[in-house]
Short mmCIF file of C-alpha atoms and ligand atoms in Angstrom, two decimals:
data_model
loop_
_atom_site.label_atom_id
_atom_site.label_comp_id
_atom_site.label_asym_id
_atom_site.label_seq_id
_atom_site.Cartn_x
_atom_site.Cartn_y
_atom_site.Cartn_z
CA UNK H 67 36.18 -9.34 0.97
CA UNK H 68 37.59 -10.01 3.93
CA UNK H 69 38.84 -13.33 5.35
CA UNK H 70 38.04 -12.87 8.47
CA UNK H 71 35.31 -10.89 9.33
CA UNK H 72 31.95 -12.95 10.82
CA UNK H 73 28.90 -14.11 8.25
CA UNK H 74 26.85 -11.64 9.45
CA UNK H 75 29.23 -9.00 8.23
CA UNK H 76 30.97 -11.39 5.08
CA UNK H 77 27.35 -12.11 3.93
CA UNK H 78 24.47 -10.97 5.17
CA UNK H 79 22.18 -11.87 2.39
CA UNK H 80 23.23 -15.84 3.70
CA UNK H 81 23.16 -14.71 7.40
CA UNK H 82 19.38 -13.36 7.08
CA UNK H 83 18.13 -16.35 5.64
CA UNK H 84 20.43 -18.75 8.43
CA UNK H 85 18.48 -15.99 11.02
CA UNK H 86 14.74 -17.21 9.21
CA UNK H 87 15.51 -21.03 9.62
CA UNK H 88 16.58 -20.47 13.02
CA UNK H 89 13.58 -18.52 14.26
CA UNK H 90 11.05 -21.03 11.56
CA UNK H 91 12.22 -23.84 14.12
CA UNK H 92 11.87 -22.04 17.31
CA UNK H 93 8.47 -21.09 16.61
CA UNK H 94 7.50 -24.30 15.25
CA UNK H 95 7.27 -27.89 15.99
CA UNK H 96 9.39 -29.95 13.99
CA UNK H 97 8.27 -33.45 13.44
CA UNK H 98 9.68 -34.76 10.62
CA UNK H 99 11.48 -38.29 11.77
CA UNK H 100 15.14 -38.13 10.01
CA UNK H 101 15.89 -34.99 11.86
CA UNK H 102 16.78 -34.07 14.50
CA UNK H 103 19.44 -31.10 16.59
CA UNK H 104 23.43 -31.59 17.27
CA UNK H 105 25.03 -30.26 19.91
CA UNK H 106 26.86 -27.70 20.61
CA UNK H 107 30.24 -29.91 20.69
CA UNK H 108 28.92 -31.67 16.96
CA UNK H 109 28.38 -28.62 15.29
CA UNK H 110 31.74 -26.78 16.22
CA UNK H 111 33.53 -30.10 14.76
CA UNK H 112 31.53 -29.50 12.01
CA UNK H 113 32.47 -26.20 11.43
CA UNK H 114 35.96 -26.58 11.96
CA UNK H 115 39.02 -25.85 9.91
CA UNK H 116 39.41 -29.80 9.25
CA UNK H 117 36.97 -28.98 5.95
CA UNK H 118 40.04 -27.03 4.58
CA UNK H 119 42.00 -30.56 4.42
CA UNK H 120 42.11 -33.52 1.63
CA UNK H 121 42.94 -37.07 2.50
CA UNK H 122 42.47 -39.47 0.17
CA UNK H 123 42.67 -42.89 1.23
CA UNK H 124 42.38 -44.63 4.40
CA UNK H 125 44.14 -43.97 8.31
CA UNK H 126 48.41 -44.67 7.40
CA UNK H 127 47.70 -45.11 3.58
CA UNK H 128 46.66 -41.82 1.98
CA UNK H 129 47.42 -39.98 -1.30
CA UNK H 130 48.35 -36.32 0.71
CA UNK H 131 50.84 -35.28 3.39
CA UNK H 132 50.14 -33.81 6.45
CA UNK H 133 47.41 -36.30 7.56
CA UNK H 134 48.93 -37.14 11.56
CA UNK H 135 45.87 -35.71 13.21
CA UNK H 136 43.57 -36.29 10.28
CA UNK H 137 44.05 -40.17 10.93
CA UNK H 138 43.77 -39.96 14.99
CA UNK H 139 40.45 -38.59 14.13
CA UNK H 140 39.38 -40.35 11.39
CA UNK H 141 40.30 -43.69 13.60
CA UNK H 142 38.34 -42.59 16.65
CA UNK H 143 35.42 -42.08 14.17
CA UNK H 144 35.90 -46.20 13.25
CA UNK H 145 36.87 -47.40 16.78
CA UNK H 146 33.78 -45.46 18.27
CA UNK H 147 31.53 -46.77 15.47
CA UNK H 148 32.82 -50.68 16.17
CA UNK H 149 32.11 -50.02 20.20
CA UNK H 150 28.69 -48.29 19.85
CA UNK H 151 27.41 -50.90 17.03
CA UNK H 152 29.30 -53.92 18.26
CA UNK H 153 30.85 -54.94 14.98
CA UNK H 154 34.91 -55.38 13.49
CA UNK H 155 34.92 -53.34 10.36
CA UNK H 156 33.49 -49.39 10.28
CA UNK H 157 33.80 -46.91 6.95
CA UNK H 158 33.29 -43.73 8.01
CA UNK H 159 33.96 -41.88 4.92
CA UNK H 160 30.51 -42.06 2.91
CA UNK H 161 29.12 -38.70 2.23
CA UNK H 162 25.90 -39.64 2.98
CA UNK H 163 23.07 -42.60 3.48
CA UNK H 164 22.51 -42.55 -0.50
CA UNK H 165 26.35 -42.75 -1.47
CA UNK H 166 26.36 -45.40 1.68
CA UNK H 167 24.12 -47.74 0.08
CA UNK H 168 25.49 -47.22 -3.17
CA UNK H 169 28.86 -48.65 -1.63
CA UNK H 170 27.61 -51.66 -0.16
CA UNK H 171 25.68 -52.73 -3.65
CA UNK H 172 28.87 -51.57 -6.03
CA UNK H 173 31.05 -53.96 -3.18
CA UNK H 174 29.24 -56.73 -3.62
CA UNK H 175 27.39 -57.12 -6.70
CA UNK H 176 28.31 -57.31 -10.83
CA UNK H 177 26.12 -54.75 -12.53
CA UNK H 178 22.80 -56.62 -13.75
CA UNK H 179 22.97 -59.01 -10.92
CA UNK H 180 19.84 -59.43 -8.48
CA UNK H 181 19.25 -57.20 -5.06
CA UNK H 182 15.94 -57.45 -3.40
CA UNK H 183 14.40 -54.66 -0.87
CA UNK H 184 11.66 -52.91 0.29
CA UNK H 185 9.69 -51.21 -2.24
CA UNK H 186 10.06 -47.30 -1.74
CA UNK H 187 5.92 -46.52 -1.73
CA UNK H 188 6.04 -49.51 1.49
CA UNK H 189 8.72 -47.55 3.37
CA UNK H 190 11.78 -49.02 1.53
CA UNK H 191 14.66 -46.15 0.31
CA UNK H 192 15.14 -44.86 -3.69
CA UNK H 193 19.18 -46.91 -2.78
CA UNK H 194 17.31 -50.02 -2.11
CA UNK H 195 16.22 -51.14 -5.31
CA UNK H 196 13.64 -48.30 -6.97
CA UNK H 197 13.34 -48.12 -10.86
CA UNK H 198 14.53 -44.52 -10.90
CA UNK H 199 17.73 -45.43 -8.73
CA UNK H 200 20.81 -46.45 -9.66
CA UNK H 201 19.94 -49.22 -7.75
CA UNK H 202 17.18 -50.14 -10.03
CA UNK H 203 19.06 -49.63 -13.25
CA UNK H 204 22.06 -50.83 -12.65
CA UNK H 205 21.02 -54.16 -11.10
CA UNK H 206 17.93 -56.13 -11.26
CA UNK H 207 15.76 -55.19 -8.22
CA UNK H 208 13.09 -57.38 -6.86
CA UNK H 209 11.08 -55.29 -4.15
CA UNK H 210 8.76 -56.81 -1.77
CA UNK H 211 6.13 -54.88 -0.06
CA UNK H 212 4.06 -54.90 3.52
CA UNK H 213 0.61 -56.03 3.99
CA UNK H 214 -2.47 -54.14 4.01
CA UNK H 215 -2.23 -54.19 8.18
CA UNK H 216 1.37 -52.14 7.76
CA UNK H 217 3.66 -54.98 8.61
CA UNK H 218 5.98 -56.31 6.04
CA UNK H 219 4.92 -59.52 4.24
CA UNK H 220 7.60 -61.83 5.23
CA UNK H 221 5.78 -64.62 3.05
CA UNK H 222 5.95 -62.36 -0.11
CA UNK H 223 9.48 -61.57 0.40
CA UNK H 224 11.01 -65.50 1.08
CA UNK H 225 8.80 -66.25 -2.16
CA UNK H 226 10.49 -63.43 -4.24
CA UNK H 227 13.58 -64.68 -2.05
CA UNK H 228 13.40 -68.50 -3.37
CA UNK H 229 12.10 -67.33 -6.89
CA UNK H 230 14.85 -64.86 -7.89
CA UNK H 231 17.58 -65.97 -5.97
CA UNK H 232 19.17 -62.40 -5.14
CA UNK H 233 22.64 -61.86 -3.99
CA UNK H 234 22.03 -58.88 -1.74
CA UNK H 235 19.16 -58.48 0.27
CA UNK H 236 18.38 -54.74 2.06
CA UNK H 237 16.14 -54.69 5.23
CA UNK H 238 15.17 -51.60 7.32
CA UNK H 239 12.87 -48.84 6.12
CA UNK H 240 12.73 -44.83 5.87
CA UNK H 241 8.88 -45.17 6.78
CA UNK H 242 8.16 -48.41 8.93
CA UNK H 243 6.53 -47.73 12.67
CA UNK H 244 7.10 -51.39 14.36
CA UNK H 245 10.34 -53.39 14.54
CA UNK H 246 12.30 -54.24 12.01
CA UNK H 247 12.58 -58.11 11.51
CA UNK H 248 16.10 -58.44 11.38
CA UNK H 249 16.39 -62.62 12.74
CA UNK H 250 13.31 -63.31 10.05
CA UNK H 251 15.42 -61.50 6.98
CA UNK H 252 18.27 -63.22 7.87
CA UNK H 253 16.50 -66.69 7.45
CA UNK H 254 15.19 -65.95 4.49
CA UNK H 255 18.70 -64.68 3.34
CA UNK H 256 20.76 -67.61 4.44
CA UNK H 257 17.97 -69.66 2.71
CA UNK H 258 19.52 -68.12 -0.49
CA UNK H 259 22.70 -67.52 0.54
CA UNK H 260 22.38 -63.90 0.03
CA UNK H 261 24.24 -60.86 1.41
CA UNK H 262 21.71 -59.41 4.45
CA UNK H 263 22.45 -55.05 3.97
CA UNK H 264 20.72 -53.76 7.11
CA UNK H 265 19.76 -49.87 6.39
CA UNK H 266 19.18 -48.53 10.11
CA UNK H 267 19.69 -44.86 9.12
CA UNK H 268 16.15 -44.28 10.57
CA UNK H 269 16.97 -46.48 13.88
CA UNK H 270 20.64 -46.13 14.49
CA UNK H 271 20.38 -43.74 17.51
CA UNK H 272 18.27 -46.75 19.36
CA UNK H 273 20.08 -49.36 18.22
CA UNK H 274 22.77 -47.82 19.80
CA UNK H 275 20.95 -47.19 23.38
CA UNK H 276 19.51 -50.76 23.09
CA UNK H 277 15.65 -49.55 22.61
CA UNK H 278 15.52 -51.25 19.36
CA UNK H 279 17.09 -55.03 18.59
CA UNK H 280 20.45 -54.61 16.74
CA UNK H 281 20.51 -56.07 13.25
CA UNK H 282 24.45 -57.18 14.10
CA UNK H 283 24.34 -60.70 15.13
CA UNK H 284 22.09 -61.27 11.91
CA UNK H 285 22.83 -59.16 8.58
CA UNK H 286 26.72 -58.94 7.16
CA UNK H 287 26.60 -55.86 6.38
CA UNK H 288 24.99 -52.54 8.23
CA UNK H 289 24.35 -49.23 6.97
CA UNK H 290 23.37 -45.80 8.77
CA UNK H 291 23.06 -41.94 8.24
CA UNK H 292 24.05 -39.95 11.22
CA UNK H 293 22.20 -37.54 11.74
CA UNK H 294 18.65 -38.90 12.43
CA UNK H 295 17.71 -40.49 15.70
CA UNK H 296 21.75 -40.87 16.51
CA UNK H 297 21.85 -36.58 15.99
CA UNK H 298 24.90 -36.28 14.70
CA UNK H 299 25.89 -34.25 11.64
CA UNK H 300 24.75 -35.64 8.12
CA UNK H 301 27.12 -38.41 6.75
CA UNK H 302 26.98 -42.28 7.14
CA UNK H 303 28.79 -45.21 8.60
CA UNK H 304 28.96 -48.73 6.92
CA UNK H 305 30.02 -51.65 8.80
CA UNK H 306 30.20 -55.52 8.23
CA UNK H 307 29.60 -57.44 11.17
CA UNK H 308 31.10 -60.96 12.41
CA UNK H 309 28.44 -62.89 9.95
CA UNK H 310 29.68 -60.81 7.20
CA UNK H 311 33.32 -60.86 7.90
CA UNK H 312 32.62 -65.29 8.08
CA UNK H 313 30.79 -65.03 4.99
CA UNK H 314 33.53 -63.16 2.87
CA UNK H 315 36.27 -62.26 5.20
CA UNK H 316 37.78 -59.60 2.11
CA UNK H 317 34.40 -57.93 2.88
CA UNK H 318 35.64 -54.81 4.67
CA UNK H 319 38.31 -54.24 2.09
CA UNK H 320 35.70 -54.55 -0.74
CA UNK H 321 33.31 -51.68 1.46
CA UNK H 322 37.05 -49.75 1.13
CA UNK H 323 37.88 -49.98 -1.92
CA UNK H 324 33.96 -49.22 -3.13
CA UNK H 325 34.18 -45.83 -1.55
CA UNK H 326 37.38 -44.78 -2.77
CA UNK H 327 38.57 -45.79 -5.43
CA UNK H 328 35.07 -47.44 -6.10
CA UNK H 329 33.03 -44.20 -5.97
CA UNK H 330 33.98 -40.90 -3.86
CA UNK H 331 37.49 -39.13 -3.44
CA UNK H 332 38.46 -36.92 -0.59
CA UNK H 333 36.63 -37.47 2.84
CA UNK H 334 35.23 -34.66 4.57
CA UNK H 335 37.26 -34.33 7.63
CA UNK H 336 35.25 -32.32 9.40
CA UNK H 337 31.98 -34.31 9.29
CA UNK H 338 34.25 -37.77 10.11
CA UNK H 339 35.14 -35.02 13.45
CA UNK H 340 31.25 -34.63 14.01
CA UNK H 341 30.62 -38.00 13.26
CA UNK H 342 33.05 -39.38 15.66
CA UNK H 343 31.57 -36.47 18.66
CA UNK H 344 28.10 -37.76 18.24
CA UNK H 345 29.03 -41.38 18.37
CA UNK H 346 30.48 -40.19 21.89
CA UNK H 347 27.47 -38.67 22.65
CA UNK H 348 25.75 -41.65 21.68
CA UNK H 349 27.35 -43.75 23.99
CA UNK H 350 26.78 -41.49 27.08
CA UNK H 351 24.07 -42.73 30.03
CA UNK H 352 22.15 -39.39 29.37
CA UNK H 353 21.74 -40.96 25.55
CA UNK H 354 20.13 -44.15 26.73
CA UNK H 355 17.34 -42.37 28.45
CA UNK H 356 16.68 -39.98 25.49
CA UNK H 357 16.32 -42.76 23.53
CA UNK H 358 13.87 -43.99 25.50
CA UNK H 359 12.12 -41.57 25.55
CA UNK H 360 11.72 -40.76 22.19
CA UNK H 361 9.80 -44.00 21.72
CA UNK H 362 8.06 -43.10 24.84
CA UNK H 363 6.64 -40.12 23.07
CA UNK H 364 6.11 -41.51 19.72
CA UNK H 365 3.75 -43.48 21.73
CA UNK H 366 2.37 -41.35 23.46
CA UNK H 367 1.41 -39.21 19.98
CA UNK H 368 0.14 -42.57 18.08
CA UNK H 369 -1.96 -42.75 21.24
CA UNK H 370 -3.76 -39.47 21.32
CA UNK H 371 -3.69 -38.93 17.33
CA UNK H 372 -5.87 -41.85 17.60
CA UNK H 373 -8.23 -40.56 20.26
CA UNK H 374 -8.15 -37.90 18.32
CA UNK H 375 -10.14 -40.10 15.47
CA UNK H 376 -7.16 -40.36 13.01
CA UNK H 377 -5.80 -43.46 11.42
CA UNK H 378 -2.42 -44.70 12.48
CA UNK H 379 -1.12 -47.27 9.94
CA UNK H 380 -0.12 -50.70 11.97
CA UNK H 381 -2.27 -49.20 14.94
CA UNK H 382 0.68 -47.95 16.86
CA UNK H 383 4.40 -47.46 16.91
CA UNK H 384 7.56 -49.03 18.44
CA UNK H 385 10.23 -46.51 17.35
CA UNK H 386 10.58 -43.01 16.84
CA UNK H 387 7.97 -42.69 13.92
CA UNK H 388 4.44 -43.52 12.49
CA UNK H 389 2.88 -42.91 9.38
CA UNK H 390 -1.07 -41.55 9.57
CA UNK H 391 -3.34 -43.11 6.84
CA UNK H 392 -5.69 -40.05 5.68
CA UNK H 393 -7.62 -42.36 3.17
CA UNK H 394 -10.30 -41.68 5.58
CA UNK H 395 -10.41 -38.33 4.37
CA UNK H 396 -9.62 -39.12 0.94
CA UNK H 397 -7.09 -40.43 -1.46
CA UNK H 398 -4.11 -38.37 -1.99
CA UNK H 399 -4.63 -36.27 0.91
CA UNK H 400 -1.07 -36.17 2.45
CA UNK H 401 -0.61 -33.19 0.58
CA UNK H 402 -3.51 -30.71 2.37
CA UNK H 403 -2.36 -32.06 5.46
CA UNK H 404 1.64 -31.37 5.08
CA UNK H 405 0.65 -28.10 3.80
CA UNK H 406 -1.81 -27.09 6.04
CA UNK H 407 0.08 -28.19 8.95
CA UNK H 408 3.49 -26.34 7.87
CA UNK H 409 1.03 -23.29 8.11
CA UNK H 410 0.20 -24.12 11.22
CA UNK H 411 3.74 -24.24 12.27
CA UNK H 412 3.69 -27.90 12.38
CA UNK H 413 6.74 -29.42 9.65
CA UNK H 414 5.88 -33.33 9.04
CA UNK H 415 6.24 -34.69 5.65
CA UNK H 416 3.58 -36.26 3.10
CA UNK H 417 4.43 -40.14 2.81
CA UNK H 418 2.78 -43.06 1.02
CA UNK H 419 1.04 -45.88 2.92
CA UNK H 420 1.53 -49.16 2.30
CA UNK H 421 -0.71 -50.36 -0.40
CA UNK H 422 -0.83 -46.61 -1.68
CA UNK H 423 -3.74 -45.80 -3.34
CA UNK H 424 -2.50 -42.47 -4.58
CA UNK H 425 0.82 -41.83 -6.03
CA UNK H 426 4.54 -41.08 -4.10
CA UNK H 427 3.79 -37.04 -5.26
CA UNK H 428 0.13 -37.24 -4.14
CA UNK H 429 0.00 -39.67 -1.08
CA UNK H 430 -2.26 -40.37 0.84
CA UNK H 431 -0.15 -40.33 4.47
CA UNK H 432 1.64 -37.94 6.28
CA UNK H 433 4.95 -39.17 8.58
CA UNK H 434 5.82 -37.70 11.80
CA UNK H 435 8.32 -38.54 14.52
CA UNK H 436 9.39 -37.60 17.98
CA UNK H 437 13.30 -37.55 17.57
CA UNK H 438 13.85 -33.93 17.34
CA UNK H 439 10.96 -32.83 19.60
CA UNK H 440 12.65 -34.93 22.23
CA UNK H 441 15.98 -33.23 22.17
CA UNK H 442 13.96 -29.98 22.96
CA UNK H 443 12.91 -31.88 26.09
CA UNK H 444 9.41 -32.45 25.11
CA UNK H 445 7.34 -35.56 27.25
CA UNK H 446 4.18 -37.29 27.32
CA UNK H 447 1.89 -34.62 28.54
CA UNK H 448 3.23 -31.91 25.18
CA UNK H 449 2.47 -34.86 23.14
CA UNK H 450 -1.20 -34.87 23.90
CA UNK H 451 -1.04 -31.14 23.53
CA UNK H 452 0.30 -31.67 19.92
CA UNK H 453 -1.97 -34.29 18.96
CA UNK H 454 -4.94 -32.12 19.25
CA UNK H 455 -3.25 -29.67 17.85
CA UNK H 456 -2.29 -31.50 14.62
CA UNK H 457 -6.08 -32.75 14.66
CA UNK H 458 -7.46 -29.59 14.68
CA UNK H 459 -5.85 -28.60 12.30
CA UNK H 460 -6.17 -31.92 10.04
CA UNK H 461 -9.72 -31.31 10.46
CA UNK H 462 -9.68 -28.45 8.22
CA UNK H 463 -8.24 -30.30 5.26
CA UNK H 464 -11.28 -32.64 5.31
CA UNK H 465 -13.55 -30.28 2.63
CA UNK H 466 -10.51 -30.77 0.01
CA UNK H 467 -10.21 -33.47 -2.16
CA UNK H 468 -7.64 -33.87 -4.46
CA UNK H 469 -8.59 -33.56 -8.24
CA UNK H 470 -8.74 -36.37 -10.05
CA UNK H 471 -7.85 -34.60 -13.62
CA UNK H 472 -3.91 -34.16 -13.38
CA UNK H 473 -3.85 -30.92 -14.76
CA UNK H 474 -6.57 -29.79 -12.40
CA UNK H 475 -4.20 -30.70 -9.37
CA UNK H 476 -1.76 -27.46 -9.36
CA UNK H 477 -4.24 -24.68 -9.55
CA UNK H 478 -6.65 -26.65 -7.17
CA UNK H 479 -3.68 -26.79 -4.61
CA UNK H 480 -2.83 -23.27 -4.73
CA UNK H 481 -6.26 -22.39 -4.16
CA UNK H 482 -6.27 -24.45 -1.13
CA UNK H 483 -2.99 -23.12 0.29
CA UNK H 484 -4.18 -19.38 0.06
CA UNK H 485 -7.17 -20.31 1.69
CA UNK H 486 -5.17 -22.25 4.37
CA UNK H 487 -3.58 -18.85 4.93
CA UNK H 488 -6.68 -17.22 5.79
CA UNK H 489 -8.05 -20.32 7.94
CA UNK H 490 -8.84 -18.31 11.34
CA UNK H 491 -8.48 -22.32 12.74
CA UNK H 492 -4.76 -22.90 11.13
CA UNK H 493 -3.83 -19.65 12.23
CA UNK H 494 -4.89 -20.05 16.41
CA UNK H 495 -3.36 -23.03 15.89
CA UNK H 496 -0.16 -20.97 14.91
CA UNK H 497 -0.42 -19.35 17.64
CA UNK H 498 -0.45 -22.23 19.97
CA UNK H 499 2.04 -24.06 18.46
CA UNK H 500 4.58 -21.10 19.08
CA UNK H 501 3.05 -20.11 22.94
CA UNK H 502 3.92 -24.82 22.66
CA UNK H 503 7.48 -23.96 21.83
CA UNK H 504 8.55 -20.57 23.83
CA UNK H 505 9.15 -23.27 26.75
CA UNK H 506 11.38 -25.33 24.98
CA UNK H 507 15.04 -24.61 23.93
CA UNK H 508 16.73 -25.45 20.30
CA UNK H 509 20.42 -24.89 21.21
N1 DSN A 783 15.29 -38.69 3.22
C1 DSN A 783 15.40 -39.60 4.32
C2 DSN A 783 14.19 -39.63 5.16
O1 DSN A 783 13.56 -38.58 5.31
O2 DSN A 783 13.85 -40.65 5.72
C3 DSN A 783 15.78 -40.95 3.86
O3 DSN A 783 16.93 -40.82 3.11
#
């Protein structure tokens, strides 16, 4: 061993496969809508000796020594959250979205009290209330669901609202195309005079440039990941706004003490560095018009995947996603079409629709988004190009239907991946997509 020799000499077997993943993305077109590329300036923060250091506790109260520069970062992480999001209280130390949410719920309810959220096969997260989550053991979770059209049922939700009287109420959505309605949430939760938990992980990066309404003069608390549309490194902020300070003004002490001693220990430095970079980033002119962008070419894609004949769920998009309903093609399908399309060189991920007909491992939707091909400079004009692209090769999934016998499902699939492999279609398509991506730079 040697300390200080470079990866590709330390550990090649772990080089090699870092070498794969990079050249997997440059040839391919990377769609899924939670990721997205740092820069440069995030990724050296990230990789910096600050991993090496423990801190436990907060910026001038802390368990360790030698914590000076530790805390002058750790407090441009907060300050630069509170400017970007416009709110008084920031926790950057959550490890990720997941142990996030978990904070917010273990700050502000008793175990078996009542939360209410989105129901995960609508769009909603496993955090915000599903029966497998902590979230759904530990408390009582009422989820509420969107209509058949794709827009959540605001009716259903002040009903369940009135009827089970919950004390913390999430809004936002890993897998909802049109605005979030943060003002009509926040009725329904002062109607019950419950906590409002905004979860804009998905949305952050536009909240930020203004492209998408900011939940912060209406929920009391607001969560986020990091690294999705705001493309910084993975990790989470958690903030309580003015509403939520006036509701319980102990509230960002609570979102404290629920991280640590609540739940985590030491922060990880060096992603509180990145975070704090890509909130600078974030707030940069240049950021504004990505944003826009982004949604300019989600658009853009709904658009021609449509004139393309496929189904967009909600007809359309306002952010950086939509979800494509394959029911058309058959129930389940989501599957084939992830599958084929990763062939293709096309990464998107199988996702349910509202109203699923299929099940959250067999769905019958597939979820794209534009954040990540928009870093790579991508427009309008490559967005038609990769709608017909995905089409074509979409089309080719049409002759497979999923099994209805469960045990018929895993041999069935196999079959239809090594025929995918063989599809002359898929394969062109391969082709394309990589010719699509030699113009456009990664890093
Ligand atoms: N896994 C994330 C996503 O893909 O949306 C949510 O946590």
């Amino acid at each position: 061993m040697n300390r200080k020799a470079p990866l590709k000499d330390e550990d090649p077997e772990i080089y090699e496969q870092i070498q794969n993943e990079l050249k997997r993305r440059r040839e391919g077109l990377e769609l899924i809508p939670s990721e997205n590329l740092t820069s440069k300036a995030v990724l050296e923060a990230l990789g910096s000796i600050l991993t090496d250091k423990y801190s436990e506790g907060f910026p001038g109260r802390r368990y360790y020594g030698g914590n000076e520069f530790i805390d002058k970062i750790e407090m441009l992480a907060i300050k630069r959250a509170m400017k970007a999001f416009k709110v008084p209280f920031a926790n950057v130390q959550a490890y990720s979205g997941s142990p996030a949410n978990q904070a917010v719920a273990f700050a502000v309810l008793k175990p078996g009290e009542t939360l209410m959220g989105p129901d995960l096969p609508d769009g909603g997260h496993l955090t915000h209330g599903w029966k497998a989550n902590f979230s759904g053991i530990y408390y009582k979770s009422v989820p509420y669901h969107c209509r058949a059209d794709g827009y959540i049922d605001l009716e259903e939700a002040r009903k369940l609202a009135l009827e089970h009287k919950p004390k913390l109420i999430w809004t936002g959505f890993t897998a909802y195309s049109r605005e979030f309605p943060f003002e009509e949430m926040a009725e329904i939760a002062d109607e019950v005079g419950a906590y409002l938990a905004a979860d804009i992980a998905h949305i952050a990066g536009l909240v930020v440039a203004g492209v998408h309404k900011s939940p912060a003069p209406y929920a009391h608390i607001i969560t986020t990941t990091t690294h999705k549309t705001l493309r910084g490194p993975r990790g989470a902020i958690i903030m309580a706004t003015d509403k939520g300070l006036s509701k319980e003004p102990e509230l960002g002490n609570k979102i404290d003490k629920a991280i640590i001693p609540g739940l985590q220990g030491g922060p990880h430095n060096h992603q509180t560095a990145a975070i704090a970079v890509a909130l600078h980033e974030a707030m940069q002119p240049e950021f504004r018009e990505y944003a826009q962008q982004i949604v300019k070419n989600c658009k853009a894609l709904a658009q021609a995947l449509m004139e393309n004949g496929l189904k967009i769920v909600s007809g359309g998009t306002d952010n950086h996603l939509m979800l494509i309903d394959l029911t058309p093609h058959g129930k389940g399908n989501g599957v084939f079409a992830q599958e084929a399309l990763d062939a293709a060189g096309i990464t998107v991920n199988k996702n349910t629709i509202p109203q699923e007909p299929s099940s959250p491992f067999y769905p019958s939707g597939i979820r794209l988004g534009t954040a990540t091909v928009t870093t790579q400079g991508m427009k309008e004009r490559e967005m038609k190009q990769i709608a017909e692209l995905m089409a074509a090769v979409i089309d080719e999934t049409r002759q497979y239907q999923l099994p209805e016998k469960k045990e018929e499902r895993t041999a069935y699939i196999a079959n239809f991946k090594k025929e995918i492999q063989a599809n002359p279609r898929i394969m062109g398509t391969r082709q394309r997509v990589k010719e699509l991506c030699s113009g456009f730079e990664l890093y």
